[in-house]
Amino acid sequence: MKSKLLLALLTVTLAGTAAAQAKVEDAIKFRQSGYVFMAWNMQRIKANVEGTYNKDEVIKAANAIQAIANSGMGALYVPGSDKGKGWEDTRVKPELFTNKEGVGKVAGAFVKEANEMAKVAATGDAAAAKEQFGKLGGTCKGCHDDFKVKK
Amino acid sequence: MKSKLLLALLTVTLAGTAAAQAKVEDAIKFRQSGYVFMAWNMQRIKANVEGTYNKDEVIKAANAIQAIANSGMGALYVPGSDKGKGWEDTRVKPELFTNKEGVGKVAGAFVKEANEMAKVAATGDAAAAKEQFGKLGGTCKGCHDDFKVKK
């Protein structure tokens, strides 16, 4: 009887641990997906502001970045996701989980410039889009410098 | 002289092939990222319509899905990307590259319901969001059934 109870408890604990692990891995995979999808859209805006400007394509790309930036990805930095593998090993620095003020600053700057990018894209002004693209890219870099391990 | 020219030509060809390959792998990775990021947001809407409804979270999730749905992901189905590995091996069926009418139909239905999901989310009507979530999920399934290999 006792051993059965112990076995049952152990099974529940292992199942709980496996579920928590899966949750961490999913969270890392989801955030990596968000960043990489934004990277595609940054590439598209870059190609447009450096080459032939297609207003519609820039609008689509800027809108995608804006919506992802405002989606609340902070929720994907779940406890325990400072290490782990989503699509690949996370490169988040431990500071992201401790330096709340610093994270708030870079995240706020990113959302602000992403919102502005969508606004500027809607006007179709290629020169303004190029300038805003630079500002937006700066906020990506700002966060990477502080909170992402370099390859 | 002749062998140098041949070597140069060979180098250019190989570099071109490698670049094309990288382009295919990136395209697959970008589209997998888009779908998986949408999957996160579908999960969030599901949790809200089946549990405690948080209007703001549903709006954020629906807006992300809408912007990704309208971002022009069709451009990521580049020639040669019927096979290949992005984050993982693509599971696209060859039919996606040949059945343009069928693809147009499922893609159109998906975009339509994603746009409607964002509209419904903005109203904060939980019952309507639940109904629309069902319709949107149906369009995901419709495409998967026809154009994605099952695991």
PDB file of C-alpha atoms in Angstrom:
ATOM      1  CA  MET A   1       0.000   0.000   0.000  1.00  0.00           C
ATOM      2  CA  LYS A   2       2.712   2.413   1.038  1.00  0.00           C
ATOM      3  CA  SER A   3       4.830   1.688  -2.007  1.00  0.00           C
ATOM      4  CA  LYS A   4       1.826   2.151  -4.267  1.00  0.00           C
ATOM      5  CA  LEU A   5       1.182   5.521  -2.698  1.00  0.00           C
ATOM      6  CA  LEU A   6       4.810   6.504  -3.100  1.00  0.00           C
ATOM      7  CA  LEU A   7       4.747   5.399  -6.708  1.00  0.00           C
ATOM      8  CA  ALA A   8       1.595   7.406  -7.334  1.00  0.00           C
ATOM      9  CA  LEU A   9       3.133  10.486  -5.712  1.00  0.00           C
ATOM     10  CA  LEU A  10       6.308  10.056  -7.723  1.00  0.00           C
ATOM     11  CA  THR A  11       4.314   9.722 -10.937  1.00  0.00           C
ATOM     12  CA  VAL A  12       2.363  12.888 -10.186  1.00  0.00           C
ATOM     13  CA  THR A  13       5.559  14.776  -9.371  1.00  0.00           C
ATOM     14  CA  LEU A  14       7.317  13.607 -12.509  1.00  0.00           C
ATOM     15  CA  ALA A  15       4.277  14.462 -14.623  1.00  0.00           C
ATOM     16  CA  GLY A  16       4.192  17.911 -13.011  1.00  0.00           C
ATOM     17  CA  THR A  17       7.871  18.447 -13.700  1.00  0.00           C
ATOM     18  CA  ALA A  18       7.497  17.295 -17.299  1.00  0.00           C
ATOM     19  CA  ALA A  19       4.556  19.668 -17.777  1.00  0.00           C
ATOM     20  CA  ALA A  20       6.513  22.592 -16.298  1.00  0.00           C
ATOM     21  CA  GLN A  21       9.452  21.745 -18.545  1.00  0.00           C
ATOM     22  CA  ALA A  22       7.196  21.600 -21.603  1.00  0.00           C
ATOM     23  CA  LYS A  23       5.756  24.982 -20.613  1.00  0.00           C
ATOM     24  CA  VAL A  24       9.242  26.494 -20.404  1.00  0.00           C
ATOM     25  CA  GLU A  25      10.265  24.998 -23.753  1.00  0.00           C
ATOM     26  CA  ASP A  26       7.074  26.218 -25.407  1.00  0.00           C
ATOM     27  CA  ALA A  27       7.535  29.712 -23.977  1.00  0.00           C
ATOM     28  CA  ILE A  28      11.076  29.882 -25.355  1.00  0.00           C
ATOM     29  CA  LYS A  29       9.903  28.575 -28.743  1.00  0.00           C
ATOM     30  CA  PHE A  30       7.067  31.103 -28.886  1.00  0.00           C
ATOM     31  CA  ARG A  31       9.308  34.059 -28.082  1.00  0.00           C
ATOM     32  CA  GLN A  32      11.988  32.931 -30.535  1.00  0.00           C
ATOM     33  CA  SER A  33       9.260  32.677 -33.168  1.00  0.00           C
ATOM     34  CA  GLY A  34       8.070  36.200 -32.451  1.00  0.00           C
ATOM     35  CA  TYR A  35      11.551  37.692 -32.729  1.00  0.00           C
ATOM     36  CA  VAL A  36      12.419  35.783 -35.895  1.00  0.00           C
ATOM     37  CA  PHE A  37       9.147  36.723 -37.552  1.00  0.00           C
ATOM     38  CA  MET A  38       9.894  40.357 -36.706  1.00  0.00           C
ATOM     39  CA  ALA A  39      13.397  39.906 -38.152  1.00  0.00           C
ATOM     40  CA  TRP A  40      11.852  38.891 -41.479  1.00  0.00           C
ATOM     41  CA  ASN A  41       9.742  42.011 -41.445  1.00  0.00           C
ATOM     42  CA  MET A  42      12.707  44.205 -40.520  1.00  0.00           C
ATOM     43  CA  GLN A  43      14.571  42.722 -43.515  1.00  0.00           C
ATOM     44  CA  ARG A  44      11.654  43.596 -45.761  1.00  0.00           C
ATOM     45  CA  ILE A  45      11.507  47.205 -44.575  1.00  0.00           C
ATOM     46  CA  LYS A  46      15.301  47.467 -44.985  1.00  0.00           C
ATOM     47  CA  ALA A  47      15.098  46.184 -48.566  1.00  0.00           C
ATOM     48  CA  ASN A  48      12.396  48.747 -49.303  1.00  0.00           C
ATOM     49  CA  VAL A  49      14.059  51.798 -47.784  1.00  0.00           C
ATOM     50  CA  GLU A  50      17.394  50.892 -49.395  1.00  0.00           C
ATOM     51  CA  GLY A  51      15.947  49.861 -52.754  1.00  0.00           C
ATOM     52  CA  THR A  52      12.631  50.270 -54.548  1.00  0.00           C
ATOM     53  CA  TYR A  53       9.980  51.441 -52.109  1.00  0.00           C
ATOM     54  CA  ASN A  54       6.727  49.510 -52.078  1.00  0.00           C
ATOM     55  CA  LYS A  55       4.344  51.292 -49.739  1.00  0.00           C
ATOM     56  CA  ASP A  56       2.024  48.302 -49.244  1.00  0.00           C
ATOM     57  CA  GLU A  57       4.804  45.911 -48.351  1.00  0.00           C
ATOM     58  CA  VAL A  58       6.242  48.308 -45.775  1.00  0.00           C
ATOM     59  CA  ILE A  59       2.795  48.801 -44.241  1.00  0.00           C
ATOM     60  CA  LYS A  60       2.266  45.031 -43.934  1.00  0.00           C
ATOM     61  CA  ALA A  61       5.710  44.515 -42.410  1.00  0.00           C
ATOM     62  CA  ALA A  62       5.406  47.454 -40.003  1.00  0.00           C
ATOM     63  CA  ASN A  63       1.940  46.353 -38.899  1.00  0.00           C
ATOM     64  CA  ALA A  64       3.218  42.851 -38.137  1.00  0.00           C
ATOM     65  CA  ILE A  65       6.101  44.223 -36.061  1.00  0.00           C
ATOM     66  CA  GLN A  66       3.775  46.607 -34.241  1.00  0.00           C
ATOM     67  CA  ALA A  67       1.242  43.908 -33.350  1.00  0.00           C
ATOM     68  CA  ILE A  68       3.946  41.509 -32.141  1.00  0.00           C
ATOM     69  CA  ALA A  69       5.654  44.276 -30.159  1.00  0.00           C
ATOM     70  CA  ASN A  70       2.340  45.022 -28.444  1.00  0.00           C
ATOM     71  CA  SER A  71       1.311  41.391 -27.968  1.00  0.00           C
ATOM     72  CA  GLY A  72       2.685  41.082 -24.451  1.00  0.00           C
ATOM     73  CA  MET A  73       5.673  38.848 -25.106  1.00  0.00           C
ATOM     74  CA  GLY A  74       6.905  39.597 -21.587  1.00  0.00           C
ATOM     75  CA  ALA A  75       4.567  36.808 -20.476  1.00  0.00           C
ATOM     76  CA  LEU A  76       6.827  34.369 -22.339  1.00  0.00           C
ATOM     77  CA  TYR A  77       9.699  35.008 -19.928  1.00  0.00           C
ATOM     78  CA  VAL A  78       8.256  32.465 -17.503  1.00  0.00           C
ATOM     79  CA  PRO A  79      10.185  31.412 -14.390  1.00  0.00           C
ATOM     80  CA  GLY A  80      12.813  28.857 -15.342  1.00  0.00           C
ATOM     81  CA  SER A  81      13.093  30.043 -18.944  1.00  0.00           C
ATOM     82  CA  ASP A  82      16.450  31.705 -18.312  1.00  0.00           C
ATOM     83  CA  LYS A  83      17.876  28.412 -19.566  1.00  0.00           C
ATOM     84  CA  GLY A  84      16.382  25.891 -21.940  1.00  0.00           C
ATOM     85  CA  LYS A  85      15.751  25.045 -25.534  1.00  0.00           C
ATOM     86  CA  GLY A  86      12.864  26.195 -27.688  1.00  0.00           C
ATOM     87  CA  TRP A  87      13.753  26.031 -31.386  1.00  0.00           C
ATOM     88  CA  GLU A  88      17.316  26.402 -30.131  1.00  0.00           C
ATOM     89  CA  ASP A  89      19.004  27.173 -26.825  1.00  0.00           C
ATOM     90  CA  THR A  90      17.823  30.472 -25.433  1.00  0.00           C
ATOM     91  CA  ARG A  91      20.406  33.248 -25.484  1.00  0.00           C
ATOM     92  CA  VAL A  92      18.658  35.380 -22.899  1.00  0.00           C
ATOM     93  CA  LYS A  93      20.978  36.847 -20.251  1.00  0.00           C
ATOM     94  CA  PRO A  94      20.064  36.286 -16.588  1.00  0.00           C
ATOM     95  CA  GLU A  95      19.833  40.073 -16.199  1.00  0.00           C
ATOM     96  CA  LEU A  96      16.537  40.067 -18.073  1.00  0.00           C
ATOM     97  CA  PHE A  97      14.943  38.327 -15.105  1.00  0.00           C
ATOM     98  CA  THR A  98      16.444  40.611 -12.470  1.00  0.00           C
ATOM     99  CA  ASN A  99      16.859  44.087 -13.974  1.00  0.00           C
ATOM    100  CA  LYS A 100      13.187  45.023 -14.240  1.00  0.00           C
ATOM    101  CA  GLU A 101      13.874  48.717 -14.640  1.00  0.00           C
ATOM    102  CA  GLY A 102      16.337  48.110 -17.486  1.00  0.00           C
ATOM    103  CA  VAL A 103      13.972  45.721 -19.226  1.00  0.00           C
ATOM    104  CA  GLY A 104      11.095  48.169 -18.890  1.00  0.00           C
ATOM    105  CA  LYS A 105      13.219  50.866 -20.468  1.00  0.00           C
ATOM    106  CA  VAL A 106      14.315  48.896 -23.559  1.00  0.00           C
ATOM    107  CA  ALA A 107      10.892  47.281 -23.991  1.00  0.00           C
ATOM    108  CA  GLY A 108       9.159  50.656 -23.751  1.00  0.00           C
ATOM    109  CA  ALA A 109      11.511  52.191 -26.293  1.00  0.00           C
ATOM    110  CA  PHE A 110      10.954  49.284 -28.677  1.00  0.00           C
ATOM    111  CA  VAL A 111       7.142  49.454 -28.466  1.00  0.00           C
ATOM    112  CA  LYS A 112       7.217  53.242 -28.921  1.00  0.00           C
ATOM    113  CA  GLU A 113       9.342  53.064 -32.072  1.00  0.00           C
ATOM    114  CA  ALA A 114       7.388  50.074 -33.444  1.00  0.00           C
ATOM    115  CA  ASN A 115       4.155  52.059 -33.081  1.00  0.00           C
ATOM    116  CA  GLU A 116       5.799  55.037 -34.768  1.00  0.00           C
ATOM    117  CA  MET A 117       7.107  52.793 -37.589  1.00  0.00           C
ATOM    118  CA  ALA A 118       3.540  51.651 -38.363  1.00  0.00           C
ATOM    119  CA  LYS A 119       2.338  55.263 -38.362  1.00  0.00           C
ATOM    120  CA  VAL A 120       5.127  56.413 -40.674  1.00  0.00           C
ATOM    121  CA  ALA A 121       4.639  53.410 -42.990  1.00  0.00           C
ATOM    122  CA  ALA A 122       0.977  54.345 -43.414  1.00  0.00           C
ATOM    123  CA  THR A 123       1.968  57.749 -44.819  1.00  0.00           C
ATOM    124  CA  GLY A 124       4.038  56.161 -47.607  1.00  0.00           C
ATOM    125  CA  ASP A 125       6.866  58.661 -47.041  1.00  0.00           C
ATOM    126  CA  ALA A 126       9.951  56.618 -47.972  1.00  0.00           C
ATOM    127  CA  ALA A 127      12.484  59.049 -46.473  1.00  0.00           C
ATOM    128  CA  ALA A 128      10.618  59.190 -43.168  1.00  0.00           C
ATOM    129  CA  ALA A 129      10.299  55.392 -43.176  1.00  0.00           C
ATOM    130  CA  LYS A 130      14.049  55.080 -43.634  1.00  0.00           C
ATOM    131  CA  GLU A 131      14.717  57.371 -40.700  1.00  0.00           C
ATOM    132  CA  GLN A 132      12.177  55.607 -38.495  1.00  0.00           C
ATOM    133  CA  PHE A 133      13.556  52.205 -39.506  1.00  0.00           C
ATOM    134  CA  GLY A 134      16.920  53.338 -38.126  1.00  0.00           C
ATOM    135  CA  LYS A 135      15.356  54.344 -34.824  1.00  0.00           C
ATOM    136  CA  LEU A 136      13.439  51.088 -34.557  1.00  0.00           C
ATOM    137  CA  GLY A 137      16.539  49.029 -35.341  1.00  0.00           C
ATOM    138  CA  GLY A 138      18.365  50.936 -32.632  1.00  0.00           C
ATOM    139  CA  THR A 139      15.880  49.742 -30.033  1.00  0.00           C
ATOM    140  CA  CYS A 140      16.327  46.110 -31.161  1.00  0.00           C
ATOM    141  CA  LYS A 141      20.066  46.500 -30.772  1.00  0.00           C
ATOM    142  CA  GLY A 142      19.678  48.240 -27.403  1.00  0.00           C
ATOM    143  CA  CYS A 143      17.901  45.221 -25.973  1.00  0.00           C
ATOM    144  CA  HIS A 144      20.232  42.691 -27.622  1.00  0.00           C
ATOM    145  CA  ASP A 145      23.284  44.482 -26.241  1.00  0.00           C
ATOM    146  CA  ASP A 146      21.967  44.312 -22.689  1.00  0.00           C
ATOM    147  CA  PHE A 147      19.932  41.138 -22.546  1.00  0.00           C
ATOM    148  CA  LYS A 148      21.010  38.720 -25.300  1.00  0.00           C
ATOM    149  CA  VAL A 149      24.193  36.674 -25.370  1.00  0.00           C
ATOM    150  CA  LYS A 150      26.184  37.227 -28.566  1.00  0.00           C
ATOM    151  CA  LYS A 151      26.789  34.228 -30.815  1.00  0.00           C
TER     152      LYS A 151
ATOM    153  CA  MET B   1      44.306  30.712 -67.775  1.00  0.00           C
ATOM    154  CA  LYS B   2      41.443  28.453 -68.768  1.00  0.00           C
ATOM    155  CA  SER B   3      41.507  26.537 -65.468  1.00  0.00           C
ATOM    156  CA  LYS B   4      41.475  29.804 -63.494  1.00  0.00           C
ATOM    157  CA  LEU B   5      38.417  30.923 -65.384  1.00  0.00           C
ATOM    158  CA  LEU B   6      36.718  27.588 -64.772  1.00  0.00           C
ATOM    159  CA  LEU B   7      37.559  27.799 -61.094  1.00  0.00           C
ATOM    160  CA  ALA B   8      36.157  31.313 -60.886  1.00  0.00           C
ATOM    161  CA  LEU B   9      32.971  30.233 -62.614  1.00  0.00           C
ATOM    162  CA  LEU B  10      32.642  27.237 -60.334  1.00  0.00           C
ATOM    163  CA  THR B  11      33.136  29.429 -57.260  1.00  0.00           C
ATOM    164  CA  VAL B  12      30.458  31.867 -58.414  1.00  0.00           C
ATOM    165  CA  THR B  13      28.056  29.006 -59.118  1.00  0.00           C
ATOM    166  CA  LEU B  14      28.654  27.376 -55.749  1.00  0.00           C
ATOM    167  CA  ALA B  15      28.255  30.697 -53.950  1.00  0.00           C
ATOM    168  CA  GLY B  16      25.020  31.287 -55.853  1.00  0.00           C
ATOM    169  CA  THR B  17      23.747  27.835 -54.910  1.00  0.00           C
ATOM    170  CA  ALA B  18      24.655  28.348 -51.257  1.00  0.00           C
ATOM    171  CA  ALA B  19      22.922  31.719 -51.230  1.00  0.00           C
ATOM    172  CA  ALA B  20      19.799  30.242 -52.835  1.00  0.00           C
ATOM    173  CA  GLN B  21      19.850  27.424 -50.271  1.00  0.00           C
ATOM    174  CA  ALA B  22      20.198  29.908 -47.402  1.00  0.00           C
ATOM    175  CA  LYS B  23      17.297  31.884 -48.844  1.00  0.00           C
ATOM    176  CA  VAL B  24      15.110  28.763 -48.907  1.00  0.00           C
ATOM    177  CA  GLU B  25      16.074  27.810 -45.337  1.00  0.00           C
ATOM    178  CA  ASP B  26      15.412  31.350 -44.101  1.00  0.00           C
ATOM    179  CA  ALA B  27      12.042  31.459 -45.839  1.00  0.00           C
ATOM    180  CA  ILE B  28      11.011  28.172 -44.200  1.00  0.00           C
ATOM    181  CA  LYS B  29      12.231  29.418 -40.820  1.00  0.00           C
ATOM    182  CA  PHE B  30      10.363  32.700 -41.172  1.00  0.00           C
ATOM    183  CA  ARG B  31       7.094  31.044 -42.090  1.00  0.00           C
ATOM    184  CA  GLN B  32       7.404  28.449 -39.313  1.00  0.00           C
ATOM    185  CA  SER B  33       7.999  31.337 -36.909  1.00  0.00           C
ATOM    186  CA  GLY B  34       4.885  33.135 -38.097  1.00  0.00           C
ATOM    187  CA  TYR B  35       2.677  30.073 -37.677  1.00  0.00           C
ATOM    188  CA  VAL B  36       4.081  29.162 -34.258  1.00  0.00           C
ATOM    189  CA  PHE B  37       3.715  32.717 -33.004  1.00  0.00           C
ATOM    190  CA  MET B  38       0.097  32.635 -34.159  1.00  0.00           C
ATOM    191  CA  ALA B  39      -0.330  29.285 -32.371  1.00  0.00           C
ATOM    192  CA  TRP B  40       0.703  30.952 -29.106  1.00  0.00           C
ATOM    193  CA  ASN B  41      -1.894  33.626 -29.642  1.00  0.00           C
ATOM    194  CA  MET B  42      -4.570  31.069 -30.547  1.00  0.00           C
ATOM    195  CA  GLN B  43      -3.777  29.275 -27.263  1.00  0.00           C
ATOM    196  CA  ARG B  44      -4.200  32.544 -25.395  1.00  0.00           C
ATOM    197  CA  ILE B  45      -7.580  33.286 -26.956  1.00  0.00           C
ATOM    198  CA  LYS B  46      -8.672  29.691 -26.247  1.00  0.00           C
ATOM    199  CA  ALA B  47      -7.698  30.012 -22.578  1.00  0.00           C
ATOM    200  CA  ASN B  48      -9.682  33.243 -22.345  1.00  0.00           C
ATOM    201  CA  VAL B  49     -12.871  32.060 -24.036  1.00  0.00           C
ATOM    202  CA  GLU B  50     -12.827  28.801 -22.065  1.00  0.00           C
ATOM    203  CA  GLY B  51     -11.805  30.364 -18.742  1.00  0.00           C
ATOM    204  CA  THR B  52     -11.652  33.869 -17.283  1.00  0.00           C
ATOM    205  CA  TYR B  53     -12.035  36.431 -20.044  1.00  0.00           C
ATOM    206  CA  ASN B  54      -9.454  39.199 -20.156  1.00  0.00           C
ATOM    207  CA  LYS B  55     -10.480  41.630 -22.880  1.00  0.00           C
ATOM    208  CA  ASP B  56      -7.049  43.236 -23.258  1.00  0.00           C
ATOM    209  CA  GLU B  57      -5.241  39.941 -23.646  1.00  0.00           C
ATOM    210  CA  VAL B  58      -7.658  38.753 -26.325  1.00  0.00           C
ATOM    211  CA  ILE B  59      -7.269  42.050 -28.194  1.00  0.00           C
ATOM    212  CA  LYS B  60      -3.470  41.769 -28.156  1.00  0.00           C
ATOM    213  CA  ALA B  61      -3.568  38.151 -29.305  1.00  0.00           C
ATOM    214  CA  ALA B  62      -6.153  38.785 -32.022  1.00  0.00           C
ATOM    215  CA  ASN B  63      -4.258  41.826 -33.318  1.00  0.00           C
ATOM    216  CA  ALA B  64      -1.052  39.789 -33.582  1.00  0.00           C
ATOM    217  CA  ILE B  65      -2.823  37.043 -35.536  1.00  0.00           C
ATOM    218  CA  GLN B  66      -4.491  39.593 -37.787  1.00  0.00           C
ATOM    219  CA  ALA B  67      -1.259  41.425 -38.604  1.00  0.00           C
ATOM    220  CA  ILE B  68       0.614  38.184 -39.318  1.00  0.00           C
ATOM    221  CA  ALA B  69      -2.268  36.867 -41.432  1.00  0.00           C
ATOM    222  CA  ASN B  70      -2.150  40.067 -43.485  1.00  0.00           C
ATOM    223  CA  SER B  71       1.652  40.295 -43.668  1.00  0.00           C
ATOM    224  CA  GLY B  72       1.961  38.519 -47.003  1.00  0.00           C
ATOM    225  CA  MET B  73       3.444  35.216 -45.853  1.00  0.00           C
ATOM    226  CA  GLY B  74       2.756  33.799 -49.305  1.00  0.00           C
ATOM    227  CA  ALA B  75       6.052  35.405 -50.318  1.00  0.00           C
ATOM    228  CA  LEU B  76       7.789  32.907 -48.021  1.00  0.00           C
ATOM    229  CA  TYR B  77       6.783  29.977 -50.230  1.00  0.00           C
ATOM    230  CA  VAL B  78       9.763  30.620 -52.502  1.00  0.00           C
ATOM    231  CA  PRO B  79      10.636  28.194 -55.301  1.00  0.00           C
ATOM    232  CA  GLY B  80      12.497  25.225 -53.876  1.00  0.00           C
ATOM    233  CA  SER B  81      10.970  25.578 -50.408  1.00  0.00           C
ATOM    234  CA  ASP B  82       8.696  22.563 -50.920  1.00  0.00           C
ATOM    235  CA  LYS B  83      11.489  20.644 -49.210  1.00  0.00           C
ATOM    236  CA  GLY B  84      14.055  21.846 -46.709  1.00  0.00           C
ATOM    237  CA  LYS B  85      14.705  22.667 -43.103  1.00  0.00           C
ATOM    238  CA  GLY B  86      14.004  25.946 -41.353  1.00  0.00           C
ATOM    239  CA  TRP B  87      13.679  25.445 -37.599  1.00  0.00           C
ATOM    240  CA  GLU B  88      12.680  21.907 -38.564  1.00  0.00           C
ATOM    241  CA  ASP B  89      11.840  20.057 -41.785  1.00  0.00           C
ATOM    242  CA  THR B  90       9.002  21.732 -43.604  1.00  0.00           C
ATOM    243  CA  ARG B  91       5.748  19.797 -43.626  1.00  0.00           C
ATOM    244  CA  VAL B  92       4.254  21.643 -46.557  1.00  0.00           C
ATOM    245  CA  LYS B  93       2.575  19.402 -49.145  1.00  0.00           C
ATOM    246  CA  PRO B  94       3.622  19.782 -52.789  1.00  0.00           C
ATOM    247  CA  GLU B  95       0.015  20.721 -53.592  1.00  0.00           C
ATOM    248  CA  LEU B  96       0.551  24.135 -52.013  1.00  0.00           C
ATOM    249  CA  PHE B  97       2.840  25.021 -54.912  1.00  0.00           C
ATOM    250  CA  THR B  98       0.534  23.738 -57.628  1.00  0.00           C
ATOM    251  CA  ASN B  99      -3.061  24.201 -56.475  1.00  0.00           C
ATOM    252  CA  LYS B 100      -3.234  28.000 -56.636  1.00  0.00           C
ATOM    253  CA  GLU B 101      -7.018  28.106 -56.550  1.00  0.00           C
ATOM    254  CA  GLY B 102      -7.176  25.889 -53.468  1.00  0.00           C
ATOM    255  CA  VAL B 103      -4.492  27.903 -51.687  1.00  0.00           C
ATOM    256  CA  GLY B 104      -6.242  31.154 -52.528  1.00  0.00           C
ATOM    257  CA  LYS B 105      -9.453  29.798 -51.063  1.00  0.00           C
ATOM    258  CA  VAL B 106      -8.026  28.660 -47.711  1.00  0.00           C
ATOM    259  CA  ALA B 107      -5.762  31.714 -47.392  1.00  0.00           C
ATOM    260  CA  GLY B 108      -8.671  34.050 -48.153  1.00  0.00           C
ATOM    261  CA  ALA B 109     -10.880  32.333 -45.584  1.00  0.00           C
ATOM    262  CA  PHE B 110      -8.140  32.550 -42.956  1.00  0.00           C
ATOM    263  CA  VAL B 111      -7.474  36.269 -43.521  1.00  0.00           C
ATOM    264  CA  LYS B 112     -11.209  37.012 -43.476  1.00  0.00           C
ATOM    265  CA  GLU B 113     -11.744  35.235 -40.140  1.00  0.00           C
ATOM    266  CA  ALA B 114      -8.561  36.690 -38.628  1.00  0.00           C
ATOM    267  CA  ASN B 115      -9.779  40.193 -39.483  1.00  0.00           C
ATOM    268  CA  GLU B 116     -13.169  39.379 -37.984  1.00  0.00           C
ATOM    269  CA  MET B 117     -11.495  37.954 -34.832  1.00  0.00           C
ATOM    270  CA  ALA B 118      -9.709  41.271 -34.260  1.00  0.00           C
ATOM    271  CA  LYS B 119     -12.969  43.177 -34.737  1.00  0.00           C
ATOM    272  CA  VAL B 120     -14.870  40.934 -32.333  1.00  0.00           C
ATOM    273  CA  ALA B 121     -12.048  41.060 -29.768  1.00  0.00           C
ATOM    274  CA  ALA B 122     -12.219  44.862 -29.756  1.00  0.00           C
ATOM    275  CA  THR B 123     -15.850  44.731 -28.635  1.00  0.00           C
ATOM    276  CA  GLY B 124     -14.974  42.696 -25.534  1.00  0.00           C
ATOM    277  CA  ASP B 125     -17.949  40.378 -26.113  1.00  0.00           C
ATOM    278  CA  ALA B 126     -16.699  37.059 -24.705  1.00  0.00           C
ATOM    279  CA  ALA B 127     -19.466  34.922 -26.232  1.00  0.00           C
ATOM    280  CA  ALA B 128     -18.936  36.422 -29.678  1.00  0.00           C
ATOM    281  CA  ALA B 129     -15.178  35.966 -29.295  1.00  0.00           C
ATOM    282  CA  LYS B 130     -15.703  32.304 -28.484  1.00  0.00           C
ATOM    283  CA  GLU B 131     -17.837  31.799 -31.574  1.00  0.00           C
ATOM    284  CA  GLN B 132     -15.385  33.670 -33.797  1.00  0.00           C
ATOM    285  CA  PHE B 133     -12.448  31.753 -32.318  1.00  0.00           C
ATOM    286  CA  GLY B 134     -14.153  28.559 -33.503  1.00  0.00           C
ATOM    287  CA  LYS B 135     -14.516  29.941 -37.024  1.00  0.00           C
ATOM    288  CA  LEU B 136     -10.912  31.119 -37.122  1.00  0.00           C
ATOM    289  CA  GLY B 137      -9.633  27.770 -35.856  1.00  0.00           C
ATOM    290  CA  GLY B 138     -11.643  26.076 -38.567  1.00  0.00           C
ATOM    291  CA  THR B 139      -9.735  28.004 -41.252  1.00  0.00           C
ATOM    292  CA  CYS B 140      -6.389  26.952 -39.705  1.00  0.00           C
ATOM    293  CA  LYS B 141      -7.542  23.336 -39.836  1.00  0.00           C
ATOM    294  CA  GLY B 142      -8.848  23.717 -43.374  1.00  0.00           C
ATOM    295  CA  CYS B 143      -5.407  24.694 -44.620  1.00  0.00           C
ATOM    296  CA  HIS B 144      -3.583  22.089 -42.536  1.00  0.00           C
ATOM    297  CA  ASP B 145      -5.847  19.313 -43.833  1.00  0.00           C
ATOM    298  CA  ASP B 146      -5.115  20.191 -47.443  1.00  0.00           C
ATOM    299  CA  PHE B 147      -1.577  21.530 -47.419  1.00  0.00           C
ATOM    300  CA  LYS B 148       0.320  20.295 -44.347  1.00  0.00           C
ATOM    301  CA  VAL B 149       1.638  16.780 -43.784  1.00  0.00           C
ATOM    302  CA  LYS B 150       0.393  15.275 -40.504  1.00  0.00           C
ATOM    303  CA  LYS B 151       2.997  14.323 -37.891  1.00  0.00           C
TER     304      LYS B 151
END
